[in-house]
mmCIF file of C-alpha atoms in Angstrom:
data_model
loop_
_atom_site.group_PDB
_atom_site.id
_atom_site.type_symbol
_atom_site.label_atom_id
_atom_site.label_comp_id
_atom_site.label_asym_id
_atom_site.label_seq_id
_atom_site.Cartn_x
_atom_site.Cartn_y
_atom_site.Cartn_z
ATOM 1 C CA MET V 1 149.092 163.419 9.655
ATOM 2 C CA LYS V 2 145.427 163.118 10.599
ATOM 3 C CA GLU V 3 142.668 165.441 9.399
ATOM 4 C CA THR V 4 143.332 167.923 12.143
ATOM 5 C CA LYS V 5 142.407 171.534 12.696
ATOM 6 C CA GLU V 6 145.672 172.434 10.962
ATOM 7 C CA LEU V 7 144.685 170.538 7.820
ATOM 8 C CA HIS V 8 141.213 172.092 7.833
ATOM 9 C CA SER V 9 142.778 175.544 8.094
ATOM 10 C CA LEU V 10 145.070 174.729 5.186
ATOM 11 C CA SER V 11 142.075 173.640 3.122
ATOM 12 C CA GLU V 12 140.262 176.907 3.851
ATOM 13 C CA TRP V 13 143.385 178.819 2.800
ATOM 14 C CA SER V 14 143.444 176.817 -0.425
ATOM 15 C CA ILE V 15 139.759 177.495 -1.130
ATOM 16 C CA SER V 16 140.257 181.248 -0.784
ATOM 17 C CA HIS V 17 143.022 181.157 -3.396
ATOM 18 C CA ARG V 18 140.963 178.906 -5.656
ATOM 19 C CA ARG V 19 138.114 181.410 -5.636
ATOM 20 C CA HIS V 20 140.454 184.236 -6.600
ATOM 21 C CA LEU V 21 141.909 182.193 -9.459
ATOM 22 C CA HIS V 22 138.422 181.219 -10.562
ATOM 23 C CA GLN V 23 137.441 184.856 -10.994
ATOM 24 C CA TYR V 24 140.475 185.638 -13.148
ATOM 25 C CA PRO V 25 140.916 182.710 -15.544
ATOM 26 C CA GLU V 26 143.388 182.810 -18.412
ATOM 27 C CA LEU V 27 143.597 180.737 -21.575
ATOM 28 C CA SER V 28 146.362 178.278 -22.430
ATOM 29 C CA GLY V 29 149.715 179.923 -22.998
ATOM 30 C CA LYS V 30 148.433 183.251 -21.695
ATOM 31 C CA GLU V 31 148.404 182.560 -17.947
ATOM 32 C CA PHE V 32 150.539 185.633 -17.205
ATOM 33 C CA LYS V 33 148.635 187.016 -14.220
ATOM 34 C CA THR V 34 148.118 183.484 -12.908
ATOM 35 C CA HIS V 35 151.882 182.972 -13.068
ATOM 36 C CA GLU V 36 152.513 186.172 -11.115
ATOM 37 C CA TYR V 37 149.901 185.201 -8.509
ATOM 38 C CA ILE V 38 151.547 181.805 -7.982
ATOM 39 C CA LYS V 39 155.024 183.360 -8.001
ATOM 40 C CA LYS V 40 154.096 185.806 -5.237
ATOM 41 C CA ILE V 41 152.860 183.009 -2.962
ATOM 42 C CA ILE V 42 155.782 180.700 -3.717
ATOM 43 C CA THR V 43 158.253 183.512 -3.061
ATOM 44 C CA GLU V 44 156.601 184.318 0.262
ATOM 45 C CA LEU V 45 156.916 180.656 1.204
ATOM 46 C CA GLY V 46 160.646 180.839 0.614
ATOM 47 C CA LEU V 47 160.816 178.222 -2.128
ATOM 48 C CA GLU V 48 163.285 178.355 -4.990
ATOM 49 C CA ILE V 49 161.841 179.092 -8.446
ATOM 50 C CA LEU V 50 163.603 177.138 -11.186
ATOM 51 C CA ASP V 51 164.258 178.392 -14.701
ATOM 52 C CA PHE V 52 161.715 176.728 -16.972
ATOM 53 C CA PRO V 53 159.532 178.029 -19.822
ATOM 54 C CA TYR V 54 157.116 180.822 -18.934
ATOM 55 C CA PRO V 55 154.216 181.033 -18.092
ATOM 56 C CA SER V 56 154.620 177.669 -16.358
ATOM 57 C CA LEU V 57 156.233 177.942 -12.943
ATOM 58 C CA VAL V 58 158.382 175.285 -11.288
ATOM 59 C CA ALA V 59 159.328 175.562 -7.605
ATOM 60 C CA TYR V 60 161.750 173.459 -5.574
ATOM 61 C CA LEU V 61 162.070 172.456 -1.927
ATOM 62 C CA PRO V 62 165.182 170.506 -0.860
ATOM 63 C CA GLY V 63 164.484 167.612 1.485
ATOM 64 C CA MET V 64 166.260 166.781 4.711
ATOM 65 C CA ILE V 65 167.877 163.721 3.145
ATOM 66 C CA GLY V 66 167.455 164.534 -0.527
ATOM 67 C CA SER V 67 167.999 160.996 -1.756
ATOM 68 C CA LYS V 68 164.921 161.197 -3.980
ATOM 69 C CA THR V 69 163.152 163.961 -5.875
ATOM 70 C CA ILE V 70 159.353 163.793 -6.092
ATOM 71 C CA ALA V 71 157.471 166.005 -8.552
ATOM 72 C CA LEU V 72 153.878 167.119 -7.996
ATOM 73 C CA ARG V 73 151.998 168.760 -10.855
ATOM 74 C CA ALA V 74 149.018 171.100 -11.241
ATOM 75 C CA ASP V 75 147.688 172.623 -14.470
ATOM 76 C CA ILE V 76 146.811 176.331 -14.462
ATOM 77 C CA ASP V 77 144.914 177.174 -17.684
ATOM 78 C CA ALA V 78 141.204 177.811 -18.270
ATOM 79 C CA LEU V 79 138.813 177.276 -21.179
ATOM 80 C CA PRO V 80 137.183 179.564 -23.790
ATOM 81 C CA ILE V 81 133.675 179.131 -22.349
ATOM 82 C CA GLN V 82 131.175 181.655 -21.014
ATOM 83 C CA GLU V 83 130.480 180.576 -17.444
ATOM 84 C CA ASP V 84 126.959 179.999 -16.124
ATOM 85 C CA GLY V 85 125.454 178.713 -12.892
ATOM 86 C CA GLU V 86 125.057 179.652 -9.237
ATOM 87 C CA LYS V 87 128.580 180.786 -8.404
ATOM 88 C CA SER V 88 127.954 184.425 -7.532
ATOM 89 C CA GLU V 89 130.701 184.502 -4.881
ATOM 90 C CA TYR V 90 133.426 183.656 -7.384
ATOM 91 C CA MET V 91 131.997 183.767 -10.946
ATOM 92 C CA SER V 92 134.521 184.446 -13.697
ATOM 93 C CA LYS V 93 135.055 188.159 -14.317
ATOM 94 C CA ILE V 94 136.625 187.507 -17.730
ATOM 95 C CA PRO V 95 134.004 187.317 -20.518
ATOM 96 C CA GLY V 96 134.164 184.086 -22.482
ATOM 97 C CA VAL V 97 136.836 182.477 -20.280
ATOM 98 C CA ALA V 98 136.206 180.165 -17.326
ATOM 99 C CA HIS V 99 137.771 177.518 -15.111
ATOM 100 C CA VAL V 100 135.216 174.835 -15.958
ATOM 101 C CA CYS V 101 137.602 171.901 -15.781
ATOM 102 C CA GLY V 102 138.990 172.314 -12.268
ATOM 103 C CA HIS V 103 142.498 173.595 -12.891
ATOM 104 C CA ASP V 104 141.945 176.449 -10.440
ATOM 105 C CA GLY V 105 141.384 173.792 -7.778
ATOM 106 C CA HIS V 106 144.461 171.816 -8.806
ATOM 107 C CA THR V 107 146.580 174.957 -8.542
ATOM 108 C CA ALA V 108 145.144 175.976 -5.165
ATOM 109 C CA VAL V 109 145.637 172.487 -3.732
ATOM 110 C CA LEU V 110 149.276 172.351 -4.826
ATOM 111 C CA LEU V 111 149.886 175.808 -3.363
ATOM 112 C CA ALA V 112 148.537 174.510 -0.047
ATOM 113 C CA VAL V 113 150.837 171.484 -0.213
ATOM 114 C CA ALA V 114 153.791 173.806 -0.872
ATOM 115 C CA LYS V 115 152.724 175.934 2.094
ATOM 116 C CA TRP V 116 152.566 172.956 4.447
ATOM 117 C CA MET V 117 155.930 171.623 3.321
ATOM 118 C CA SER V 118 157.623 175.010 3.611
ATOM 119 C CA GLU V 119 156.349 175.253 7.192
ATOM 120 C CA ASN V 120 157.268 171.652 8.090
ATOM 121 C CA ARG V 121 160.621 171.275 6.387
ATOM 122 C CA SER V 122 162.021 169.029 9.105
ATOM 123 C CA LEU V 123 159.431 166.370 8.187
ATOM 124 C CA VAL V 124 160.113 166.450 4.443
ATOM 125 C CA GLN V 125 162.840 163.908 3.705
ATOM 126 C CA HIS V 126 162.750 163.994 -0.099
ATOM 127 C CA ASN V 127 163.339 166.884 -2.478
ATOM 128 C CA VAL V 128 160.024 168.131 -3.852
ATOM 129 C CA MET V 129 159.371 169.821 -7.182
ATOM 130 C CA PHE V 130 156.100 171.737 -7.583
ATOM 131 C CA ILE V 131 155.100 172.022 -11.242
ATOM 132 C CA PHE V 132 152.453 174.649 -12.077
ATOM 133 C CA GLN V 133 151.974 173.853 -15.738
ATOM 134 C CA SER V 134 150.633 176.037 -18.531
ATOM 135 C CA SER V 135 148.597 174.861 -21.530
ATOM 136 C CA GLU V 136 147.059 171.533 -20.587
ATOM 137 C CA GLU V 137 143.986 172.296 -22.678
ATOM 138 C CA MET V 138 145.716 172.911 -26.000
ATOM 139 C CA SER V 139 148.374 171.666 -28.376
ATOM 140 C CA PRO V 140 151.312 172.099 -28.262
ATOM 141 C CA SER V 141 151.115 170.854 -24.708
ATOM 142 C CA GLY V 142 152.658 172.674 -21.774
ATOM 143 C CA ALA V 143 153.709 169.316 -20.331
ATOM 144 C CA LEU V 144 155.586 168.414 -23.498
ATOM 145 C CA GLU V 145 157.346 171.784 -23.468
ATOM 146 C CA LEU V 146 158.491 171.272 -19.878
ATOM 147 C CA VAL V 147 159.636 167.713 -20.564
ATOM 148 C CA LYS V 148 161.673 168.883 -23.543
ATOM 149 C CA SER V 149 163.187 171.562 -21.296
ATOM 150 C CA GLY V 150 164.421 168.888 -18.882
ATOM 151 C CA VAL V 151 162.031 169.407 -15.989
ATOM 152 C CA LEU V 152 162.162 165.703 -15.109
ATOM 153 C CA ASN V 153 165.897 165.181 -15.533
ATOM 154 C CA ASP V 154 166.551 164.769 -11.802
ATOM 155 C CA VAL V 155 163.082 163.510 -10.814
ATOM 156 C CA ASP V 156 162.550 159.975 -9.494
ATOM 157 C CA ALA V 157 158.737 159.929 -9.615
ATOM 158 C CA ILE V 158 155.896 162.285 -10.535
ATOM 159 C CA PHE V 159 152.298 162.432 -9.296
ATOM 160 C CA GLY V 160 149.263 164.447 -10.337
ATOM 161 C CA VAL V 161 145.592 164.647 -9.439
ATOM 162 C CA HIS V 162 142.420 165.572 -11.241
ATOM 163 C CA LEU V 163 139.378 166.642 -9.241
ATOM 164 C CA TRP V 164 136.989 164.401 -11.155
ATOM 165 C CA GLN V 165 133.252 164.925 -11.555
ATOM 166 C CA GLY V 166 132.773 161.467 -13.034
ATOM 167 C CA LEU V 167 133.766 159.699 -9.799
ATOM 168 C CA GLN V 168 131.556 159.659 -6.715
ATOM 169 C CA LYS V 169 132.470 162.099 -3.958
ATOM 170 C CA GLY V 170 134.410 160.343 -1.222
ATOM 171 C CA LYS V 171 136.262 158.061 -3.616
ATOM 172 C CA ILE V 172 139.836 158.455 -4.833
ATOM 173 C CA GLY V 173 140.735 156.260 -7.768
ATOM 174 C CA LEU V 174 143.266 155.247 -10.362
ATOM 175 C CA THR V 175 144.353 152.296 -12.476
ATOM 176 C CA HIS V 176 147.477 150.139 -12.305
ATOM 177 C CA GLY V 177 148.325 150.630 -15.965
ATOM 178 C CA PRO V 178 146.507 152.382 -18.853
ATOM 179 C CA MET V 179 144.158 155.022 -17.418
ATOM 180 C CA MET V 180 143.393 157.616 -20.100
ATOM 181 C CA ALA V 181 143.515 157.610 -23.887
ATOM 182 C CA SER V 182 145.750 159.230 -26.431
ATOM 183 C CA THR V 183 144.171 161.896 -28.599
ATOM 184 C CA ASP V 184 145.069 162.794 -32.177
ATOM 185 C CA GLU V 185 143.097 164.886 -34.634
ATOM 186 C CA PHE V 186 142.770 164.111 -38.327
ATOM 187 C CA GLU V 187 141.570 165.991 -41.401
ATOM 188 C CA VAL V 188 140.666 164.143 -44.602
ATOM 189 C CA THR V 189 140.190 166.069 -47.852
ATOM 190 C CA ILE V 190 138.400 164.300 -50.721
ATOM 191 C CA ASN V 191 139.055 165.983 -54.058
ATOM 192 C CA ALA V 192 136.685 164.797 -56.758
ATOM 193 C CA SER V 193 134.593 166.302 -59.575
ATOM 194 C CA GLY V 194 131.242 167.895 -58.821
ATOM 195 C CA GLY V 195 128.244 168.743 -60.934
ATOM 196 C CA HIS V 196 124.470 168.832 -61.036
ATOM 197 C CA GLY V 197 122.626 166.534 -58.656
ATOM 198 C CA SER V 198 120.381 165.286 -61.475
ATOM 199 C CA MET V 199 123.380 163.952 -63.416
ATOM 200 C CA PRO V 200 125.522 162.079 -60.869
ATOM 201 C CA HIS V 201 126.999 159.864 -63.594
ATOM 202 C CA GLU V 202 128.905 162.888 -64.870
ATOM 203 C CA THR V 203 130.505 163.508 -61.475
ATOM 204 C CA ILE V 204 132.747 161.844 -58.951
ATOM 205 C CA ASP V 205 130.739 162.444 -55.792
ATOM 206 C CA PRO V 206 132.881 163.205 -52.701
ATOM 207 C CA ILE V 207 129.859 163.136 -50.377
ATOM 208 C CA TYR V 208 129.094 159.574 -51.422
ATOM 209 C CA ILE V 209 132.760 158.668 -50.993
ATOM 210 C CA ALA V 210 132.762 160.261 -47.532
ATOM 211 C CA THR V 211 129.993 157.903 -46.406
ATOM 212 C CA HIS V 212 132.168 154.926 -47.331
ATOM 213 C CA LEU V 213 135.129 156.373 -45.487
ATOM 214 C CA ILE V 214 133.152 156.927 -42.280
ATOM 215 C CA GLN V 215 131.808 153.380 -42.385
ATOM 216 C CA SER V 216 135.265 151.963 -43.063
ATOM 217 C CA TYR V 217 136.833 153.855 -40.132
ATOM 218 C CA GLN V 218 134.415 152.181 -37.724
ATOM 219 C CA ALA V 219 135.520 148.804 -39.047
ATOM 220 C CA ILE V 220 139.050 149.601 -37.861
ATOM 221 C CA VAL V 221 137.742 149.676 -34.290
ATOM 222 C CA SER V 222 135.210 146.865 -34.537
ATOM 223 C CA ARG V 223 137.080 144.399 -36.766
ATOM 224 C CA GLN V 224 140.806 145.166 -36.680
ATOM 225 C CA ILE V 225 141.531 145.820 -32.995
ATOM 226 C CA ASN V 226 141.150 143.452 -30.050
ATOM 227 C CA PRO V 227 137.768 144.264 -28.413
ATOM 228 C CA GLY V 228 139.479 144.155 -25.019
ATOM 229 C CA GLU V 229 141.618 147.167 -25.933
ATOM 230 C CA PRO V 230 139.474 150.337 -25.854
ATOM 231 C CA SER V 231 139.783 152.521 -28.949
ATOM 232 C CA VAL V 232 137.716 155.226 -30.628
ATOM 233 C CA ILE V 233 137.544 156.835 -34.064
ATOM 234 C CA THR V 234 135.010 159.656 -34.266
ATOM 235 C CA VAL V 235 134.240 161.895 -37.226
ATOM 236 C CA GLY V 236 132.835 165.012 -35.605
ATOM 237 C CA ARG V 237 132.566 167.397 -38.530
ATOM 238 C CA ILE V 238 131.842 167.197 -42.270
ATOM 239 C CA ASP V 239 132.257 170.180 -44.595
ATOM 240 C CA GLY V 240 130.982 170.011 -48.150
ATOM 241 C CA GLY V 241 128.362 171.266 -50.503
ATOM 242 C CA THR V 242 126.439 174.499 -51.056
ATOM 243 C CA ASN V 243 122.948 173.453 -52.142
ATOM 244 C CA TYR V 244 120.525 170.512 -52.236
ATOM 245 C CA ASN V 245 120.968 169.829 -55.959
ATOM 246 C CA ILE V 246 124.703 170.438 -56.393
ATOM 247 C CA ILE V 247 127.328 167.745 -55.992
ATOM 248 C CA PRO V 248 130.472 169.472 -54.681
ATOM 249 C CA SER V 249 134.011 168.854 -55.851
ATOM 250 C CA THR V 250 135.512 168.729 -52.355
ATOM 251 C CA VAL V 251 134.468 167.350 -48.981
ATOM 252 C CA LYS V 252 136.423 167.488 -45.735
ATOM 253 C CA LEU V 253 136.112 165.207 -42.724
ATOM 254 C CA TYR V 254 137.445 166.123 -39.276
ATOM 255 C CA GLY V 255 137.818 163.617 -36.477
ATOM 256 C CA THR V 256 139.666 162.220 -33.496
ATOM 257 C CA ILE V 257 141.495 158.969 -32.793
ATOM 258 C CA ARG V 258 141.882 157.653 -29.241
ATOM 259 C CA ALA V 259 143.707 154.598 -27.936
ATOM 260 C CA VAL V 260 145.113 153.283 -24.661
ATOM 261 C CA SER V 261 148.296 151.853 -26.143
ATOM 262 C CA GLN V 262 150.899 153.440 -28.395
ATOM 263 C CA GLU V 263 150.703 150.410 -30.680
ATOM 264 C CA ASN V 264 146.978 150.842 -31.351
ATOM 265 C CA ARG V 265 147.417 154.579 -31.667
ATOM 266 C CA GLU V 266 149.912 154.145 -34.507
ATOM 267 C CA PHE V 267 147.922 151.275 -36.042
ATOM 268 C CA MET V 268 144.728 153.340 -36.308
ATOM 269 C CA LYS V 269 146.546 156.286 -37.845
ATOM 270 C CA ARG V 270 148.118 154.001 -40.434
ATOM 271 C CA ARG V 271 144.815 152.321 -41.275
ATOM 272 C CA VAL V 272 142.991 155.644 -41.675
ATOM 273 C CA ARG V 273 145.634 156.633 -44.222
ATOM 274 C CA GLU V 274 145.511 153.294 -46.050
ATOM 275 C CA GLN V 275 141.728 152.970 -46.143
ATOM 276 C CA THR V 276 141.251 156.569 -47.222
ATOM 277 C CA LYS V 277 143.730 156.115 -50.057
ATOM 278 C CA GLY V 278 142.203 152.805 -51.158
ATOM 279 C CA ILE V 279 138.546 153.849 -51.060
ATOM 280 C CA CYS V 280 139.170 157.160 -52.791
ATOM 281 C CA ALA V 281 141.164 155.363 -55.500
ATOM 282 C CA THR V 282 138.284 152.915 -55.955
ATOM 283 C CA PHE V 283 135.930 155.804 -56.736
ATOM 284 C CA MET V 284 138.537 157.715 -58.792
ATOM 285 C CA ALA V 285 139.006 160.569 -56.341
ATOM 286 C CA ASP V 286 142.136 162.100 -54.853
ATOM 287 C CA GLN V 287 142.680 162.433 -51.122
ATOM 288 C CA ILE V 288 144.830 164.137 -48.512
ATOM 289 C CA VAL V 289 145.090 162.869 -44.923
ATOM 290 C CA GLU V 290 146.640 165.096 -42.260
ATOM 291 C CA PHE V 291 147.143 164.362 -38.571
ATOM 292 C CA ILE V 292 147.665 166.733 -35.660
ATOM 293 C CA ASP V 293 149.420 164.726 -32.985
ATOM 294 C CA GLY V 294 148.074 165.201 -29.477
ATOM 295 C CA THR V 295 148.884 163.443 -26.226
ATOM 296 C CA PRO V 296 150.006 159.830 -25.857
ATOM 297 C CA PRO V 297 148.092 157.306 -23.735
ATOM 298 C CA LEU V 298 148.314 157.977 -20.005
ATOM 299 C CA ILE V 299 149.732 154.827 -18.434
ATOM 300 C CA ASN V 300 150.354 154.661 -14.695
ATOM 301 C CA ASP V 301 153.469 152.872 -13.508
ATOM 302 C CA ALA V 302 152.163 149.831 -11.610
ATOM 303 C CA LYS V 303 154.698 150.119 -8.794
ATOM 304 C CA GLU V 304 153.896 153.777 -8.177
ATOM 305 C CA SER V 305 150.134 153.363 -8.533
ATOM 306 C CA ASN V 306 150.137 150.498 -6.025
ATOM 307 C CA PHE V 307 152.099 152.749 -3.671
ATOM 308 C CA VAL V 308 149.416 155.438 -4.065
ATOM 309 C CA GLU V 309 146.674 152.886 -3.401
ATOM 310 C CA LYS V 310 148.349 152.054 -0.077
ATOM 311 C CA VAL V 311 148.635 155.753 0.804
ATOM 312 C CA ILE V 312 144.934 156.284 0.088
ATOM 313 C CA LYS V 313 143.858 153.284 2.157
ATOM 314 C CA ASN V 314 146.225 154.049 5.049
ATOM 315 C CA HIS V 315 145.569 157.789 5.360
ATOM 316 C CA ILE V 316 142.294 158.684 3.628
ATOM 317 C CA GLY V 317 140.364 155.518 4.421
ATOM 318 C CA GLU V 318 140.211 151.883 3.404
ATOM 319 C CA ASN V 319 136.865 152.398 1.663
ATOM 320 C CA SER V 320 137.968 155.564 -0.110
ATOM 321 C CA PHE V 321 139.991 153.777 -2.762
ATOM 322 C CA ALA V 322 138.398 152.926 -6.122
ATOM 323 C CA LEU V 323 139.950 150.957 -8.950
ATOM 324 C CA ILE V 324 138.468 152.875 -11.870
ATOM 325 C CA ASP V 325 137.680 152.015 -15.480
ATOM 326 C CA ILE V 326 139.796 153.400 -18.307
ATOM 327 C CA VAL V 327 138.648 156.864 -19.410
ATOM 328 C CA MET V 328 138.816 157.711 -23.127
ATOM 329 C CA ALA V 329 139.400 161.401 -22.442
ATOM 330 C CA ALA V 330 143.024 162.543 -22.678
ATOM 331 C CA GLU V 331 145.450 164.315 -20.341
ATOM 332 C CA ASP V 332 148.889 165.722 -21.117
ATOM 333 C CA PHE V 333 150.197 164.349 -17.806
ATOM 334 C CA ALA V 334 150.869 161.377 -20.098
ATOM 335 C CA PHE V 335 153.998 163.130 -21.378
ATOM 336 C CA TYR V 336 155.498 163.038 -17.881
ATOM 337 C CA LEU V 337 154.677 159.355 -17.446
ATOM 338 C CA ASN V 338 156.364 158.629 -20.777
ATOM 339 C CA GLU V 339 159.587 159.856 -19.190
ATOM 340 C CA LYS V 340 159.492 158.868 -15.523
ATOM 341 C CA PRO V 341 157.480 156.497 -13.288
ATOM 342 C CA GLY V 342 154.520 157.934 -11.478
ATOM 343 C CA ALA V 343 150.756 157.934 -11.222
ATOM 344 C CA PHE V 344 147.763 160.077 -12.074
ATOM 345 C CA ILE V 345 144.898 160.097 -9.574
ATOM 346 C CA PHE V 346 141.200 160.990 -9.742
ATOM 347 C CA VAL V 347 139.648 162.616 -6.674
ATOM 348 C CA GLY V 348 135.912 162.022 -6.894
ATOM 349 C CA MET V 349 133.459 164.859 -6.289
ATOM 350 C CA LYS V 350 130.270 163.799 -8.079
ATOM 351 C CA GLY V 351 127.249 164.906 -6.047
ATOM 352 C CA ASP V 352 124.873 167.808 -5.469
ATOM 353 C CA LYS V 353 127.586 170.468 -5.615
ATOM 354 C CA SER V 354 129.408 169.036 -8.617
ATOM 355 C CA LYS V 355 126.710 167.615 -10.879
ATOM 356 C CA TYR V 356 127.675 169.045 -14.263
ATOM 357 C CA PRO V 357 130.462 167.442 -16.335
ATOM 358 C CA HIS V 358 133.839 168.957 -17.049
ATOM 359 C CA HIS V 359 133.800 171.716 -19.713
ATOM 360 C CA HIS V 360 130.112 172.426 -19.067
ATOM 361 C CA ALA V 361 129.290 176.108 -18.500
ATOM 362 C CA LYS V 362 127.756 175.229 -15.108
ATOM 363 C CA PHE V 363 130.593 172.954 -13.981
ATOM 364 C CA ASP V 364 131.777 173.619 -10.445
ATOM 365 C CA LEU V 365 134.176 172.035 -7.986
ATOM 366 C CA ASP V 366 133.088 170.574 -4.679
ATOM 367 C CA GLU V 367 135.532 172.303 -2.364
ATOM 368 C CA ASP V 368 134.844 169.741 0.363
ATOM 369 C CA VAL V 369 137.347 167.421 -1.345
ATOM 370 C CA PHE V 370 140.252 169.878 -1.119
ATOM 371 C CA GLN V 371 141.212 168.717 2.348
ATOM 372 C CA SER V 372 141.608 165.051 1.408
ATOM 373 C CA THR V 373 143.460 166.000 -1.788
ATOM 374 C CA ILE V 374 145.984 168.125 0.112
ATOM 375 C CA HIS V 375 146.339 165.332 2.658
ATOM 376 C CA LEU V 376 146.948 162.809 -0.129
ATOM 377 C CA PHE V 377 149.696 164.838 -1.801
ATOM 378 C CA ILE V 378 151.473 165.420 1.515
ATOM 379 C CA LYS V 379 151.359 161.747 2.435
ATOM 380 C CA ILE V 380 152.630 160.668 -0.994
ATOM 381 C CA VAL V 381 155.764 162.722 -0.368
ATOM 382 C CA LEU V 382 156.178 161.763 3.310
ATOM 383 C CA ASP V 383 155.616 158.030 2.735
ATOM 384 C CA TYR V 384 157.667 157.718 -0.445
ATOM 385 C CA PRO V 385 160.420 155.150 0.123
ATOM 386 C CA SER V 386 164.047 156.238 0.230
ATOM 387 C CA SER V 387 165.277 153.208 -1.637
#
């Protein structure tokens, strides 16, 4: 299918729905009105709605042959951010909540793909599952919940897109392997013995100990992991102390660990525990280390990602494809790829319209890229091999 008048019309239809969704964003796990909005459209299109955890919505279209089942996914939640910027036509009407990551666009694009396929059933050979997923932005993940509920049991491959501000407009990119990092949170509590700042010898100083811990964590990345394997340990928050001349009894560190392999993910968690225990013991303090597990590394299946590369070059344009660098941000699409082969795809939109990064109050989508994104999803399904 070429970029015809029909495809342009479908893109305009998608943009109108995106602007409605943008004005009425809902936070993770609370996308109740969003669910009903999607349900109304899907029902009008005549697609079957499958029984999976609410407020996610999963729709199904049987193919003409039905030898394969292809899943396409969009996330539907927004962020707890007060929106800003020049978006008067569709600014969020919900105080303190905004679609400043692009999920409204993902949802609108997938609705347009569902519309096209419902109107061109004779061309759709494979079964297609449309996953409108809740709670991408929080833990527990909506993707994990759906996977545990068996959403991929009969699926052969799954594909997802992210309208991506970090990639130049006109480019569509992915990797043929690790693409995005895992993300886990940690909290370290140092329990020591405080006192007056003028008499440190009578204390066990948890602030001093914390400085050693932070330095030692960076050595995990720089001296214990292969430099060719991206990894990050960041301490983003330190709580401790009440005054300039008082040594506290307790200090807490809060941070994140990111890796592009499950092996390094587990290794870093283990070393944070071991180094925290050892350093605190050295300075005669007690410690508690707690982890909040997030998403695993997002690793594209090489066979499926190479298939997508061919689709991009054949139907969007030879020069449109970009082999991108690994991104250390995380995405819960990784849970799907842990279960079934597939690929995650970035649709670039960096330019004058989309110049602020994701999660920025002034972030906005460049709606010009909707047409190529819809086209891409349709061609992935139509070109997917039967054997």
